[in-house]
Short mmCIF file of C-alpha atoms in Angstrom, two decimals:
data_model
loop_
_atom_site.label_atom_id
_atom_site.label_comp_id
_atom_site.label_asym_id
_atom_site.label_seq_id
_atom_site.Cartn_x
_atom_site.Cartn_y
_atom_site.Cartn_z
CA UNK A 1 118.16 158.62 130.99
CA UNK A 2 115.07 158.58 133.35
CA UNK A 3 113.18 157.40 130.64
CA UNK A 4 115.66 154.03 130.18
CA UNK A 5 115.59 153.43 133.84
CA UNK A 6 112.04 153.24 133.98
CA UNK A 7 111.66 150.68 131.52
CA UNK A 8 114.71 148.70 133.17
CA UNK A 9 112.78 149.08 136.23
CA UNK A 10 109.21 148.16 134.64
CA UNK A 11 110.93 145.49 132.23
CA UNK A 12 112.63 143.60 135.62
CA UNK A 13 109.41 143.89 137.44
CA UNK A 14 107.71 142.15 134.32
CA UNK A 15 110.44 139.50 134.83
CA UNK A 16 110.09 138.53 138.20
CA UNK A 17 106.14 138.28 137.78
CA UNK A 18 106.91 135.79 134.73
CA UNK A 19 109.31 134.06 137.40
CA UNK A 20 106.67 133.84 139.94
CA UNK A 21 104.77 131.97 137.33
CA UNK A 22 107.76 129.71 137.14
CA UNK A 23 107.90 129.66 141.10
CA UNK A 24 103.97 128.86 141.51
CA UNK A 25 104.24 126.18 138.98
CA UNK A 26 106.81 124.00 140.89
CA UNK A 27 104.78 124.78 143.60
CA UNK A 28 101.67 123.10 142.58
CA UNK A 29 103.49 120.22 141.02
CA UNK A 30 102.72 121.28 137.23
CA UNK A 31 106.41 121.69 136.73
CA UNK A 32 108.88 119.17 138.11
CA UNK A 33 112.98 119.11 138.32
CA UNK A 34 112.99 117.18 135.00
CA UNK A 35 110.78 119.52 132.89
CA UNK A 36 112.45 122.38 134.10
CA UNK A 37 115.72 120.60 132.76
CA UNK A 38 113.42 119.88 129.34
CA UNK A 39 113.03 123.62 128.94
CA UNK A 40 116.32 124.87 129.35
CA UNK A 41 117.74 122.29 127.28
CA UNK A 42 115.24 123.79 124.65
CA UNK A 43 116.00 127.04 125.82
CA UNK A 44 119.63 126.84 125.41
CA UNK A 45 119.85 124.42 122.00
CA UNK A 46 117.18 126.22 120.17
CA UNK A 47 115.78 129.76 121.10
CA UNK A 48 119.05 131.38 122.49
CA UNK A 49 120.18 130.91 119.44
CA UNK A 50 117.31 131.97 117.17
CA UNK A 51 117.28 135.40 119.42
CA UNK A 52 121.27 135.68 117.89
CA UNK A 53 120.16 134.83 114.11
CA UNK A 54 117.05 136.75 114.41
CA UNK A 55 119.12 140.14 115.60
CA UNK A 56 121.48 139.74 112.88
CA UNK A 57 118.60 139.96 110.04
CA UNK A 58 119.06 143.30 109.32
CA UNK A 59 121.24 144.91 106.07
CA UNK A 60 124.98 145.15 106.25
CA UNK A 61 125.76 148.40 107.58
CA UNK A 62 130.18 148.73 108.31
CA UNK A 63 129.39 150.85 111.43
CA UNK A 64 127.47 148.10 112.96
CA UNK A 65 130.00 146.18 112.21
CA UNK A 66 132.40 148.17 114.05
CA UNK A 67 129.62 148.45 117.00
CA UNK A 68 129.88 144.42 116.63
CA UNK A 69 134.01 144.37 116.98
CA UNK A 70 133.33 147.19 119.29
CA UNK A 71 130.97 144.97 121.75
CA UNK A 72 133.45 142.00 121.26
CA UNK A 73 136.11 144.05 122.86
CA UNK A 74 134.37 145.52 125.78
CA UNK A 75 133.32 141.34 126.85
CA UNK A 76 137.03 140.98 126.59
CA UNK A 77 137.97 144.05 128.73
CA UNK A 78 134.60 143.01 131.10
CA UNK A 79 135.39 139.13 131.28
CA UNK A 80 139.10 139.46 131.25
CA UNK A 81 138.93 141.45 134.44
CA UNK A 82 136.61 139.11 135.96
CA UNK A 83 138.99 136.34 135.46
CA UNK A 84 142.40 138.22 137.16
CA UNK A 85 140.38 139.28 140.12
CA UNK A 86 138.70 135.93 140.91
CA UNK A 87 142.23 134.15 140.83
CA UNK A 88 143.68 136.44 142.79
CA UNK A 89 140.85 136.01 145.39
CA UNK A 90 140.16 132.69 145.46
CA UNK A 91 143.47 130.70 144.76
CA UNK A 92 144.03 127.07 143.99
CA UNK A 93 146.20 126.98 147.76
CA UNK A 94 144.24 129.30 149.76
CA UNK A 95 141.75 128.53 152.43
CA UNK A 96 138.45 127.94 149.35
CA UNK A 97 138.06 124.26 148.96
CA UNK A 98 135.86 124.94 146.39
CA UNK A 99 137.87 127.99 144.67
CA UNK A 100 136.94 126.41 141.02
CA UNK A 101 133.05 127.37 141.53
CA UNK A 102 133.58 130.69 143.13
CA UNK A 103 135.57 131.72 140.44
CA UNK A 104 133.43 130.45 137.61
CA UNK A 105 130.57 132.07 139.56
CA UNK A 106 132.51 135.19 139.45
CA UNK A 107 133.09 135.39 135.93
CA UNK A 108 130.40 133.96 134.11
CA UNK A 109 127.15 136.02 134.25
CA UNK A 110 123.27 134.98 133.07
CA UNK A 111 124.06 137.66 129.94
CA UNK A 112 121.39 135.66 128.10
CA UNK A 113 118.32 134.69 130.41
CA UNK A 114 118.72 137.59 132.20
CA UNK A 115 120.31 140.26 129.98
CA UNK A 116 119.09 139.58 126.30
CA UNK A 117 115.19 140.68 127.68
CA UNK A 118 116.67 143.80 129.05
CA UNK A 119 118.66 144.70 126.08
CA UNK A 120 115.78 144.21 124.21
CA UNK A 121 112.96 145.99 126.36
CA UNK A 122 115.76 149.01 126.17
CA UNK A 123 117.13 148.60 122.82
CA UNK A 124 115.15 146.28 120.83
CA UNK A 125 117.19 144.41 118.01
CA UNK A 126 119.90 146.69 118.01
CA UNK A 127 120.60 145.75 121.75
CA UNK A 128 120.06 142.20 121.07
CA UNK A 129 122.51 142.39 118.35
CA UNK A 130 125.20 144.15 120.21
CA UNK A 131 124.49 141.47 123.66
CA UNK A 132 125.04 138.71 120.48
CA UNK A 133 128.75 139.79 121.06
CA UNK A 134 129.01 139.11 124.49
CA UNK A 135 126.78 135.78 124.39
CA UNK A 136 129.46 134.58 121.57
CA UNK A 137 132.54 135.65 123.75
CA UNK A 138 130.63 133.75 127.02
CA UNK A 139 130.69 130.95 125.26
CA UNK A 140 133.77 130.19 124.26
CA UNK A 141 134.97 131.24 127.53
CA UNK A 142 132.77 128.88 129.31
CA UNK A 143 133.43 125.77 127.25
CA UNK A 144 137.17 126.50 127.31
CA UNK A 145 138.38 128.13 130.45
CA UNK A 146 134.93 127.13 132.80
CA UNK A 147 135.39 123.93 131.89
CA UNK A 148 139.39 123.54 132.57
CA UNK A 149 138.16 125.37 135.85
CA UNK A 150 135.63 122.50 137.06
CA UNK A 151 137.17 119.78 135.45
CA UNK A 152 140.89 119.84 135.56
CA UNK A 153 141.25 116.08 133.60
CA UNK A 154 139.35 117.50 130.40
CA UNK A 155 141.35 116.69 127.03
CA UNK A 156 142.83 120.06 125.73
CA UNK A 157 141.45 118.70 122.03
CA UNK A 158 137.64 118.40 123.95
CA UNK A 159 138.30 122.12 125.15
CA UNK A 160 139.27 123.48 121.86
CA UNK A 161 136.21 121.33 120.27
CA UNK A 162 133.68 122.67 123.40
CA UNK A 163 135.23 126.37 122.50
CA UNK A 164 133.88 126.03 118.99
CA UNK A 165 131.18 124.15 118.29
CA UNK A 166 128.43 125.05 120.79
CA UNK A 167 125.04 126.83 120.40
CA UNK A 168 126.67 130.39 120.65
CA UNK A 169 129.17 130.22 118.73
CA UNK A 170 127.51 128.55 116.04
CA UNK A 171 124.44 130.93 115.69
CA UNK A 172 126.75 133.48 115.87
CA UNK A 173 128.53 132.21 112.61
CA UNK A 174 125.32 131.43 111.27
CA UNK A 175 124.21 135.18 111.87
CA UNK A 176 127.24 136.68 110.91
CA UNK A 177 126.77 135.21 107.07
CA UNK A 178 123.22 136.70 106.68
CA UNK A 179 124.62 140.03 107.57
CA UNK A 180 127.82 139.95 105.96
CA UNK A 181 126.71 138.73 102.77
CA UNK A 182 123.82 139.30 100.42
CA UNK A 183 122.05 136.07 101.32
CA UNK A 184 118.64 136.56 103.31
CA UNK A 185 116.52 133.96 105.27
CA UNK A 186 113.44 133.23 103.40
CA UNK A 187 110.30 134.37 104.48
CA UNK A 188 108.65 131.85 106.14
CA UNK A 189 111.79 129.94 108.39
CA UNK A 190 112.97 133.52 108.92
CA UNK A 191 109.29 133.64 110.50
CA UNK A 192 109.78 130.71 112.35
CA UNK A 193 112.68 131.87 113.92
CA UNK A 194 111.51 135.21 114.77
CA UNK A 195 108.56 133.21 116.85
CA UNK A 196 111.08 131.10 118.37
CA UNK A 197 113.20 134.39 119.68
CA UNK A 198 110.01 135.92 121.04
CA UNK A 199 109.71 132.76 123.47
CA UNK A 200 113.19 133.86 125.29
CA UNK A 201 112.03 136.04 128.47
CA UNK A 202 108.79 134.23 129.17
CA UNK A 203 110.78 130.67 128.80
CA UNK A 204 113.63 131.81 130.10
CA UNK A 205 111.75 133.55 133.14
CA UNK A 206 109.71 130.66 133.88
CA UNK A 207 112.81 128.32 134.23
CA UNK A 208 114.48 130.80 136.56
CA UNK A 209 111.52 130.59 138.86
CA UNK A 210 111.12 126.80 138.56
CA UNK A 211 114.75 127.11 139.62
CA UNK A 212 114.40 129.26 142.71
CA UNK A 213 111.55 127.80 143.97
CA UNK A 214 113.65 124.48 144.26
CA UNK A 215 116.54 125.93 146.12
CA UNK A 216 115.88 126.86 149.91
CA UNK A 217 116.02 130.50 149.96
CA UNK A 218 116.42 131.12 153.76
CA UNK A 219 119.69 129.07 153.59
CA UNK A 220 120.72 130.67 150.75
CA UNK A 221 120.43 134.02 152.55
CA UNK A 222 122.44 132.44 155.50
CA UNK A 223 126.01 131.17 153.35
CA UNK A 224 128.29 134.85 154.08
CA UNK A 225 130.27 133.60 150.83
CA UNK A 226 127.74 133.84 148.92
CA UNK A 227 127.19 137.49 149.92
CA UNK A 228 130.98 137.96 148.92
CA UNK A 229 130.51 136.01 145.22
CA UNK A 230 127.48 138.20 144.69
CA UNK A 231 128.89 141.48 145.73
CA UNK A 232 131.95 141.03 143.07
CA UNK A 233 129.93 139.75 140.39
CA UNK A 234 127.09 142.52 141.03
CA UNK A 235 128.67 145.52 142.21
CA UNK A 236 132.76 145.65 142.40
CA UNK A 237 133.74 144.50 138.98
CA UNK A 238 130.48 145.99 136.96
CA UNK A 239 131.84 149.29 138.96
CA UNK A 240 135.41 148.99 137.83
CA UNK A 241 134.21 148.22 134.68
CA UNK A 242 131.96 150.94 133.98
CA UNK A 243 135.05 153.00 134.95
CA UNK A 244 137.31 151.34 132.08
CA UNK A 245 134.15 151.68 129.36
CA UNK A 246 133.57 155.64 130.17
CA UNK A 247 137.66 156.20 129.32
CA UNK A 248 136.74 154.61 126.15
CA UNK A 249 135.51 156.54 123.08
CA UNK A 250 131.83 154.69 123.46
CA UNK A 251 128.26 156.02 123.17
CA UNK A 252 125.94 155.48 125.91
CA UNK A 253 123.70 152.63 124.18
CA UNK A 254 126.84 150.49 123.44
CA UNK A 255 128.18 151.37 127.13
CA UNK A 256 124.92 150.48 128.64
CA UNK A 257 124.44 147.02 126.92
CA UNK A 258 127.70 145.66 127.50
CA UNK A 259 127.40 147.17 131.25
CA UNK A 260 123.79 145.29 131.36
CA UNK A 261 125.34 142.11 130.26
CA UNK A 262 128.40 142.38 132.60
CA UNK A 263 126.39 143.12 135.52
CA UNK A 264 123.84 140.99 135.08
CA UNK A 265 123.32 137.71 138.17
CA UNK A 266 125.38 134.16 138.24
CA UNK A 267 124.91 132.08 135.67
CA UNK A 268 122.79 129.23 135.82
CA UNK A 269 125.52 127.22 134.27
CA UNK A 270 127.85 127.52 136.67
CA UNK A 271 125.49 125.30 138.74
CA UNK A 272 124.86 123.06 136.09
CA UNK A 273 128.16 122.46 134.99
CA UNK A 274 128.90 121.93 138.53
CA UNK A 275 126.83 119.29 138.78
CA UNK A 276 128.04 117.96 136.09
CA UNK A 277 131.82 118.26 136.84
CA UNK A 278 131.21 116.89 140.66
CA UNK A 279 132.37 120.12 142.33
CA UNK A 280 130.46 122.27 145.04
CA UNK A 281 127.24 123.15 143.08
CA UNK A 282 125.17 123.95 145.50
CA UNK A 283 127.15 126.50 146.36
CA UNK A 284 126.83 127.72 142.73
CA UNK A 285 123.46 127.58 143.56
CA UNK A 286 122.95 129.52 145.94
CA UNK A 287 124.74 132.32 144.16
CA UNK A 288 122.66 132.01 141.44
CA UNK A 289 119.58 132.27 143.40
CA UNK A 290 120.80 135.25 145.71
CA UNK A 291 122.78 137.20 142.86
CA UNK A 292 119.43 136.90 140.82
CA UNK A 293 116.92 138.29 143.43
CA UNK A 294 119.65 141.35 144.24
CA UNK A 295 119.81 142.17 140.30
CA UNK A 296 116.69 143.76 140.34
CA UNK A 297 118.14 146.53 142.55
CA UNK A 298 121.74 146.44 141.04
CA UNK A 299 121.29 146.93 137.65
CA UNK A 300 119.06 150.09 137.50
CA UNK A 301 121.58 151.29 139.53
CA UNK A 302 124.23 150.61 137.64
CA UNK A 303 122.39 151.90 134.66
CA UNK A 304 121.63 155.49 136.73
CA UNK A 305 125.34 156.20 137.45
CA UNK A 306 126.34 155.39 133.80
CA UNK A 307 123.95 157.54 132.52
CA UNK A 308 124.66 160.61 135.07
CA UNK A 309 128.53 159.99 134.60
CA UNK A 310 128.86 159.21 130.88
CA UNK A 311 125.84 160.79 129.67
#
């Protein structure tokens, strides 16, 4: 157990330097608003979902395909919860105007920027392969319900279209023939996309500190909602569910990963989507930007007490 914590540790340390590199970049002007947008769109549309394909190349084996079902049903437990607890908190005709980002904030974590480099400093593909799961789950949740959150005039036919087609679900399918079936990438595009997956932490890093360095940190700091949003996205529900996962028949890797990708910070889409949706983003901001700085102390954390309670 010491052993995982100190590469959590080491691994989120690693992070935030590659952030800082994001950070210093805005800084001096060699990375703008637009071509941080550039790179997550890249990020997002194309190595996301080459780090899903990439974990799945690996032989059919039916217990990791019961890990796989396994992981699916812990997001459930993990996201479900989220959802129940942030209505009941923050309800359509209580006193939160903007109740629709605080709960999306809630719910939604960064379980691929911020989790996927974890998972695999700890766990390598295997880890990657079981935070595929949650990634895939995400998704559909955040193009179905996040979206009917933010934008209550969205066609129910757009929802069920957003659910399905989008980059996670899709390289998720895509994945899920290679290791279901006998077919194999060939050698040189399953190359490709093995290069591609590597670029996810540095890429991902980078645009997180590009990010931060844009928001205004002190005010950030100063919004007492935002300490609220981040304490039950970081702390209360990761605790309650690390409570459900160790009265279920799990092993500690699978337990871990799913904890990792549960507890992880605000997603940056939540801000995005905002945006796009015309609700409070900068709220959403802000949440992003405190709830990721407070991860690096939350996590290992969470990680220690799984590991002395569950083993």
């Amino acid at each position: 157990m010491l052993e995982n914590i100190q590469i959590l540790v080491s691994q989120i340390f690693v992070m935030f330097l590659l952030m800082a590199v994001g950070f210093v970049c805005v800084r001096l002007k060699y990375l703008n608003n637009d071509g941080a947008g550039q790179l997550s769109l890249i990020l997002t549309r194309i190595v996301a979902p080459c780090v899903i394909i990439d974990s799945f190349q690996r032989e059919f084996d039916p217990a990791l395909g019961i890990d796989l079902l396994a992981a699916a049903g812990c997001t459930v437990i993990a996201m479900g919860l989220s959802i129940v607890v942030s209505h009941f908190l923050f309800r359509t005709n209580g006193p939160h105007k903007n109740f629709a980002d605080k709960r999306v904030c809630v719910v939604f974590t960064n379980c691929g920027f911020m989790a996927l480099p974890l998972l695999d400093a700890l766990y390598g593909s295997y880890g990657l392969f079981l935070g595929s799961a949650f990634i895939a789950v995400n998704n559909v949740l955040l193009w179905s319900y996040g979206v009917s959150q933010l934008c209550r005039n969205t066609a129910k036919a757009q929802k069920i279209r957003n659910a399905i087609l989008n980059p996670g679900t899709v390289s998720l399918a895509i994945g899920l023939v290679f290791f279901l079936t006998p077919l194999n990438l060939p050698q040189i595009p399953a190359t490709c996309i093995s290069y591609l997956a590597s670029l996810n932490t540095p890429v991902a890093m980078i645009i997180l500190g590009a990010f931060l360095a844009q928001c205004n940190l002190r005010s950030c700091f100063q919004d007492k909602q935002v300490y609220w949003v981040t304490a039950l996205r970081l702390l209360v529900l990761p605790l309650i569910t690390l409570a459900i996962f160790l009265l279920l028949p799990l092993d500690s890797v699978l337990r871990n990963s799913m904890l990792i990708s549960s507890a992880a910070p605000v997603a940056m889409t939540c801000s995005m989507f905002g945006q796009v949706y015309g609700t409070d983003y900068l709220f959403s901001t802000r949440a992003v930007a405190v709830s990721t700085i407070l991860s690096a102390l939350s996590i290992p954390a969470l990680i220690a007490l799984s590991g002395l309670l569950g083993g």
